[in-house]
mmCIF file of C-alpha atoms in Angstrom:
data_model
loop_
_atom_site.group_PDB
_atom_site.id
_atom_site.type_symbol
_atom_site.label_atom_id
_atom_site.label_comp_id
_atom_site.label_asym_id
_atom_site.label_seq_id
_atom_site.Cartn_x
_atom_site.Cartn_y
_atom_site.Cartn_z
ATOM 1 C CA MET A 1 -33.996 186.175 -22.260
ATOM 2 C CA ALA A 2 -31.969 183.626 -24.220
ATOM 3 C CA PHE A 3 -31.814 183.923 -28.002
ATOM 4 C CA THR A 4 -30.563 181.578 -30.700
ATOM 5 C CA THR A 5 -27.434 182.530 -32.620
ATOM 6 C CA LYS A 6 -29.655 183.829 -35.431
ATOM 7 C CA GLY A 7 -31.772 185.703 -32.898
ATOM 8 C CA MET A 8 -28.704 187.325 -31.364
ATOM 9 C CA ALA A 9 -27.551 188.400 -34.816
ATOM 10 C CA THR A 10 -30.979 189.912 -35.533
ATOM 11 C CA ARG A 11 -30.988 191.695 -32.170
ATOM 12 C CA GLN A 12 -27.495 193.092 -32.817
ATOM 13 C CA ARG A 13 -28.501 194.244 -36.316
ATOM 14 C CA LEU A 14 -31.517 196.017 -34.855
ATOM 15 C CA LEU A 15 -29.357 197.583 -32.136
ATOM 16 C CA GLU A 16 -26.706 198.785 -34.598
ATOM 17 C CA GLY A 17 -29.363 200.121 -36.954
ATOM 18 C CA ALA A 18 -31.074 201.990 -34.130
ATOM 19 C CA ALA A 19 -27.731 203.421 -33.006
ATOM 20 C CA THR A 20 -26.927 204.644 -36.518
ATOM 21 C CA TYR A 21 -30.348 206.266 -36.805
ATOM 22 C CA LEU A 22 -30.230 207.860 -33.351
ATOM 23 C CA ARG A 23 -26.770 209.292 -34.010
ATOM 24 C CA SER A 24 -28.265 211.266 -36.881
ATOM 25 C CA THR A 25 -31.249 212.704 -35.035
ATOM 26 C CA ASP A 26 -32.441 213.850 -31.608
ATOM 27 C CA PRO A 27 -33.269 210.655 -29.687
ATOM 28 C CA GLY A 28 -35.968 212.555 -27.807
ATOM 29 C CA ASN A 29 -37.931 212.901 -31.018
ATOM 30 C CA ALA A 30 -37.422 209.359 -32.310
ATOM 31 C CA THR A 31 -40.268 206.865 -32.137
ATOM 32 C CA LEU A 32 -40.351 203.102 -32.441
ATOM 33 C CA ASP A 33 -41.920 203.612 -35.867
ATOM 34 C CA ASP A 34 -38.807 205.579 -36.872
ATOM 35 C CA ILE A 35 -36.571 202.757 -35.619
ATOM 36 C CA ARG A 36 -38.753 200.151 -37.333
ATOM 37 C CA ALA A 37 -38.516 201.992 -40.658
ATOM 38 C CA ALA A 38 -34.777 202.633 -40.332
ATOM 39 C CA THR A 39 -33.955 199.016 -39.468
ATOM 40 C CA GLY A 40 -36.480 197.259 -41.699
ATOM 41 C CA THR A 41 -38.034 195.441 -38.762
ATOM 42 C CA SER A 42 -41.536 195.171 -37.379
ATOM 43 C CA LYS A 43 -42.772 196.470 -34.039
ATOM 44 C CA SER A 44 -43.318 192.892 -32.924
ATOM 45 C CA GLN A 45 -39.636 192.141 -33.616
ATOM 46 C CA ILE A 46 -38.561 195.193 -31.635
ATOM 47 C CA PHE A 47 -40.678 194.132 -28.654
ATOM 48 C CA HIS A 48 -39.473 190.552 -29.006
ATOM 49 C CA TYR A 49 -35.851 191.600 -28.601
ATOM 50 C CA PHE A 50 -36.523 194.605 -26.366
ATOM 51 C CA PRO A 51 -39.660 193.803 -24.307
ATOM 52 C CA GLY A 52 -39.317 197.101 -22.438
ATOM 53 C CA GLY A 53 -39.888 198.963 -25.702
ATOM 54 C CA LYS A 54 -38.305 202.319 -26.445
ATOM 55 C CA GLU A 55 -36.669 202.768 -23.024
ATOM 56 C CA GLU A 56 -34.982 199.365 -23.096
ATOM 57 C CA LEU A 57 -33.826 199.798 -26.683
ATOM 58 C CA PHE A 58 -32.459 203.283 -25.988
ATOM 59 C CA LEU A 59 -30.670 202.026 -22.862
ATOM 60 C CA GLU A 60 -28.964 199.306 -24.909
ATOM 61 C CA VAL A 61 -28.003 201.878 -27.547
ATOM 62 C CA ALA A 62 -26.576 204.051 -24.740
ATOM 63 C CA ARG A 63 -24.435 201.092 -23.616
ATOM 64 C CA LEU A 64 -23.238 200.675 -27.198
ATOM 65 C CA GLU A 65 -22.414 204.400 -27.499
ATOM 66 C CA ALA A 66 -20.562 204.337 -24.163
ATOM 67 C CA ALA A 67 -18.408 201.454 -25.400
ATOM 68 C CA ARG A 68 -17.687 203.457 -28.567
ATOM 69 C CA VAL A 69 -16.300 206.345 -26.501
ATOM 70 C CA ILE A 70 -13.530 204.002 -25.338
ATOM 71 C CA ASP A 71 -13.185 202.131 -28.643
ATOM 72 C CA ASP A 72 -12.706 205.374 -30.584
ATOM 73 C CA GLN A 73 -9.600 206.116 -28.493
ATOM 74 C CA GLN A 74 -7.954 202.773 -29.166
ATOM 75 C CA PRO A 75 -5.291 201.586 -29.538
ATOM 76 C CA HIS A 76 -3.844 204.843 -28.149
ATOM 77 C CA LEU A 77 -5.637 204.736 -24.787
ATOM 78 C CA SER A 78 -4.156 201.319 -24.034
ATOM 79 C CA GLU A 79 -0.644 202.338 -25.095
ATOM 80 C CA LEU A 80 0.127 205.439 -23.010
ATOM 81 C CA ASP A 81 3.798 204.532 -22.536
ATOM 82 C CA SER A 82 5.599 207.552 -24.037
ATOM 83 C CA TRP A 83 4.967 211.246 -24.622
ATOM 84 C CA ALA A 84 4.431 210.479 -28.317
ATOM 85 C CA ALA A 85 1.752 207.960 -27.282
ATOM 86 C CA TRP A 86 0.058 210.529 -25.036
ATOM 87 C CA ASP A 87 0.038 212.965 -27.960
ATOM 88 C CA ARG A 88 -1.532 210.344 -30.252
ATOM 89 C CA TRP A 89 -4.213 209.691 -27.626
ATOM 90 C CA ARG A 90 -4.856 213.447 -27.204
ATOM 91 C CA ARG A 91 -5.313 213.786 -30.969
ATOM 92 C CA ALA A 92 -7.661 210.771 -31.034
ATOM 93 C CA VAL A 93 -9.824 212.307 -28.284
ATOM 94 C CA LEU A 94 -9.982 215.639 -30.098
ATOM 95 C CA ALA A 95 -10.741 213.958 -33.433
ATOM 96 C CA ARG A 96 -13.607 212.017 -31.878
ATOM 97 C CA TYR A 97 -15.263 215.095 -30.428
ATOM 98 C CA GLN A 98 -14.551 217.282 -33.459
ATOM 99 C CA ALA A 99 -16.328 214.672 -35.576
ATOM 100 C CA GLN A 100 -19.183 214.391 -33.068
ATOM 101 C CA GLY A 101 -19.723 218.140 -32.794
ATOM 102 C CA ALA A 102 -22.230 219.663 -30.387
ATOM 103 C CA ASN A 103 -24.656 216.743 -30.693
ATOM 104 C CA CYS A 104 -23.757 214.058 -28.154
ATOM 105 C CA PRO A 105 -25.848 210.945 -28.804
ATOM 106 C CA LEU A 106 -24.863 209.368 -25.490
ATOM 107 C CA ALA A 107 -25.933 212.416 -23.460
ATOM 108 C CA ALA A 108 -29.212 212.659 -25.361
ATOM 109 C CA LEU A 109 -29.911 208.967 -24.866
ATOM 110 C CA MET A 110 -29.110 209.168 -21.157
ATOM 111 C CA ASN A 111 -31.622 212.016 -20.824
ATOM 112 C CA GLN A 112 -34.239 209.661 -22.253
ATOM 113 C CA VAL A 113 -33.494 206.692 -20.005
ATOM 114 C CA GLY A 114 -32.152 208.419 -16.902
ATOM 115 C CA SER A 115 -34.788 206.896 -14.613
ATOM 116 C CA VAL A 116 -34.586 203.390 -16.119
ATOM 117 C CA PRO A 117 -32.826 200.742 -13.980
ATOM 118 C CA GLY A 118 -29.273 200.343 -15.257
ATOM 119 C CA ALA A 119 -28.998 203.854 -16.709
ATOM 120 C CA ALA A 120 -26.701 205.207 -14.001
ATOM 121 C CA GLU A 121 -24.497 202.134 -14.441
ATOM 122 C CA VAL A 122 -23.851 203.057 -18.092
ATOM 123 C CA SER A 123 -22.234 206.394 -17.223
ATOM 124 C CA THR A 124 -20.520 205.067 -14.097
ATOM 125 C CA THR A 125 -18.961 202.147 -15.974
ATOM 126 C CA LEU A 126 -17.779 204.387 -18.804
ATOM 127 C CA ILE A 127 -16.085 206.850 -16.434
ATOM 128 C CA ARG A 128 -14.491 204.057 -14.374
ATOM 129 C CA GLN A 129 -13.107 202.198 -17.400
ATOM 130 C CA TRP A 130 -11.810 205.408 -18.965
ATOM 131 C CA GLN A 131 -10.152 206.567 -15.752
ATOM 132 C CA ASP A 132 -8.647 203.129 -15.125
ATOM 133 C CA GLN A 133 -6.953 203.147 -18.524
ATOM 134 C CA VAL A 134 -5.597 206.680 -18.085
ATOM 135 C CA GLN A 135 -4.346 205.720 -14.626
ATOM 136 C CA ARG A 136 -2.539 202.691 -16.070
ATOM 137 C CA GLY A 137 -0.903 205.011 -18.596
ATOM 138 C CA ILE A 138 0.307 207.347 -15.840
ATOM 139 C CA GLU A 139 1.603 204.397 -13.824
ATOM 140 C CA THR A 140 3.446 203.104 -16.909
ATOM 141 C CA MET A 141 5.064 206.519 -17.319
ATOM 142 C CA GLN A 142 6.023 206.474 -13.622
ATOM 143 C CA ALA A 143 7.566 203.027 -14.027
ATOM 144 C CA ASN A 144 9.718 204.165 -16.970
ATOM 145 C CA GLY A 145 10.802 207.322 -15.153
ATOM 146 C CA SER A 146 8.931 209.797 -17.356
ATOM 147 C CA VAL A 147 6.526 210.931 -14.605
ATOM 148 C CA SER A 148 7.302 211.528 -10.951
ATOM 149 C CA ALA A 149 6.567 208.579 -8.682
ATOM 150 C CA GLU A 150 5.239 211.135 -6.177
ATOM 151 C CA LEU A 151 2.329 212.032 -8.454
ATOM 152 C CA ASN A 152 -0.988 210.505 -7.352
ATOM 153 C CA ALA A 153 -1.951 208.542 -10.469
ATOM 154 C CA ARG A 154 -5.551 207.959 -9.359
ATOM 155 C CA ARG A 155 -6.297 211.605 -8.602
ATOM 156 C CA THR A 156 -4.512 212.782 -11.741
ATOM 157 C CA SER A 157 -6.433 210.362 -13.959
ATOM 158 C CA ALA A 158 -9.665 211.553 -12.307
ATOM 159 C CA ALA A 159 -8.713 215.158 -13.096
ATOM 160 C CA ILE A 160 -7.999 214.265 -16.725
ATOM 161 C CA ILE A 161 -11.382 212.589 -17.188
ATOM 162 C CA ALA A 162 -13.168 215.445 -15.402
ATOM 163 C CA GLY A 163 -11.320 217.918 -17.613
ATOM 164 C CA ILE A 164 -12.348 216.084 -20.779
ATOM 165 C CA GLN A 165 -15.968 215.933 -19.627
ATOM 166 C CA GLY A 166 -15.908 219.666 -18.857
ATOM 167 C CA GLY A 167 -14.496 220.405 -22.304
ATOM 168 C CA VAL A 168 -17.191 218.229 -23.900
ATOM 169 C CA SER A 169 -19.901 220.063 -21.943
ATOM 170 C CA VAL A 170 -18.613 223.392 -23.285
ATOM 171 C CA LEU A 171 -18.502 221.867 -26.773
ATOM 172 C CA GLN A 172 -22.193 220.995 -26.486
ATOM 173 C CA VAL A 173 -22.993 224.634 -25.728
ATOM 174 C CA THR A 174 -20.607 226.387 -28.121
ATOM 175 C CA GLY A 175 -20.000 223.833 -30.859
ATOM 176 C CA ARG A 176 -16.254 224.446 -30.444
ATOM 177 C CA THR A 177 -13.484 222.207 -29.084
ATOM 178 C CA ASP A 178 -11.216 225.063 -27.888
ATOM 179 C CA HIS A 179 -11.813 224.369 -24.192
ATOM 180 C CA LEU A 180 -11.310 220.629 -24.636
ATOM 181 C CA GLU A 181 -8.056 221.259 -26.494
ATOM 182 C CA ALA A 182 -6.902 223.671 -23.785
ATOM 183 C CA ILE A 183 -7.584 221.380 -20.837
ATOM 184 C CA LEU A 184 -5.975 218.355 -22.485
ATOM 185 C CA ALA A 185 -2.861 220.391 -23.311
ATOM 186 C CA LEU A 186 -2.719 221.786 -19.766
ATOM 187 C CA LEU A 187 -3.131 218.415 -18.052
ATOM 188 C CA ILE A 188 -0.581 216.627 -20.230
ATOM 189 C CA THR A 189 1.849 219.516 -19.670
ATOM 190 C CA HIS A 190 1.286 219.020 -15.934
ATOM 191 C CA LEU A 191 2.276 215.381 -16.333
ATOM 192 C CA ARG A 192 5.381 216.323 -18.344
ATOM 193 C CA GLU A 193 6.452 218.912 -15.792
ATOM 194 C CA SER A 194 6.272 216.337 -13.005
ATOM 195 C CA SER A 195 9.066 214.402 -14.713
ATOM 196 C CA PRO A 196 11.981 213.842 -12.323
ATOM 197 C CA ALA A 197 14.480 214.442 -15.142
#
C-alpha cells in the first residue's frame, strides 16, 4: 500500500511508539488497545497502516528490533580492522545485552508472529547481515596480516554469531551475561592466536 509522505510519517510514529511500548512489556500480553493508548492513535488508524492487525504490526516491530541489533553495534561492527576495534565491538555487544537483560523483545515478538509470512525472513536476514559484517572484519584482519590467511573466515564468523546467540539464550534463562562474555573472549582469543606473527 502506498502512503503519502505525511502518512509514512504517521505510520513510522505508530511503529516506533509500538516498539517502545513492546520493549517495556511482554508482547504476548499486549493488545491493540494497549498500542492505541500508548501511541495516541485510533484502532482505525492502526488498521489503516497495518491491515493485518496485531500480527502485521508486531512483525514490522520485529523487523525494526532486528535492525536495532545491528545498529547498536555500530560503528564498531563495520570497523573491525584492529584488535582494539574488535575489543570495542565486543564491549558494544556486551553493553547491548547487559542493558537488555533477560527480556528479549525480538525473541518475544518472533514467538508471536512465527507463523506469519515473512517472519522467518526477519531472523534469517539479521543473522546473515551480522555474519557478513563479522566475516568482512576477519577478512580485513587477514589482509593486514593480523589473522592467518588459512583461517576460514566464513566458518569462523558463523561460529562467532552462533556463540553470541548461545550466550544470549543463556542470558534469557539466567539473567547473567557471564556465558556471553566467556564465548566472545574465547572466540576473539582464537582469532588472535591464529595470527601468523
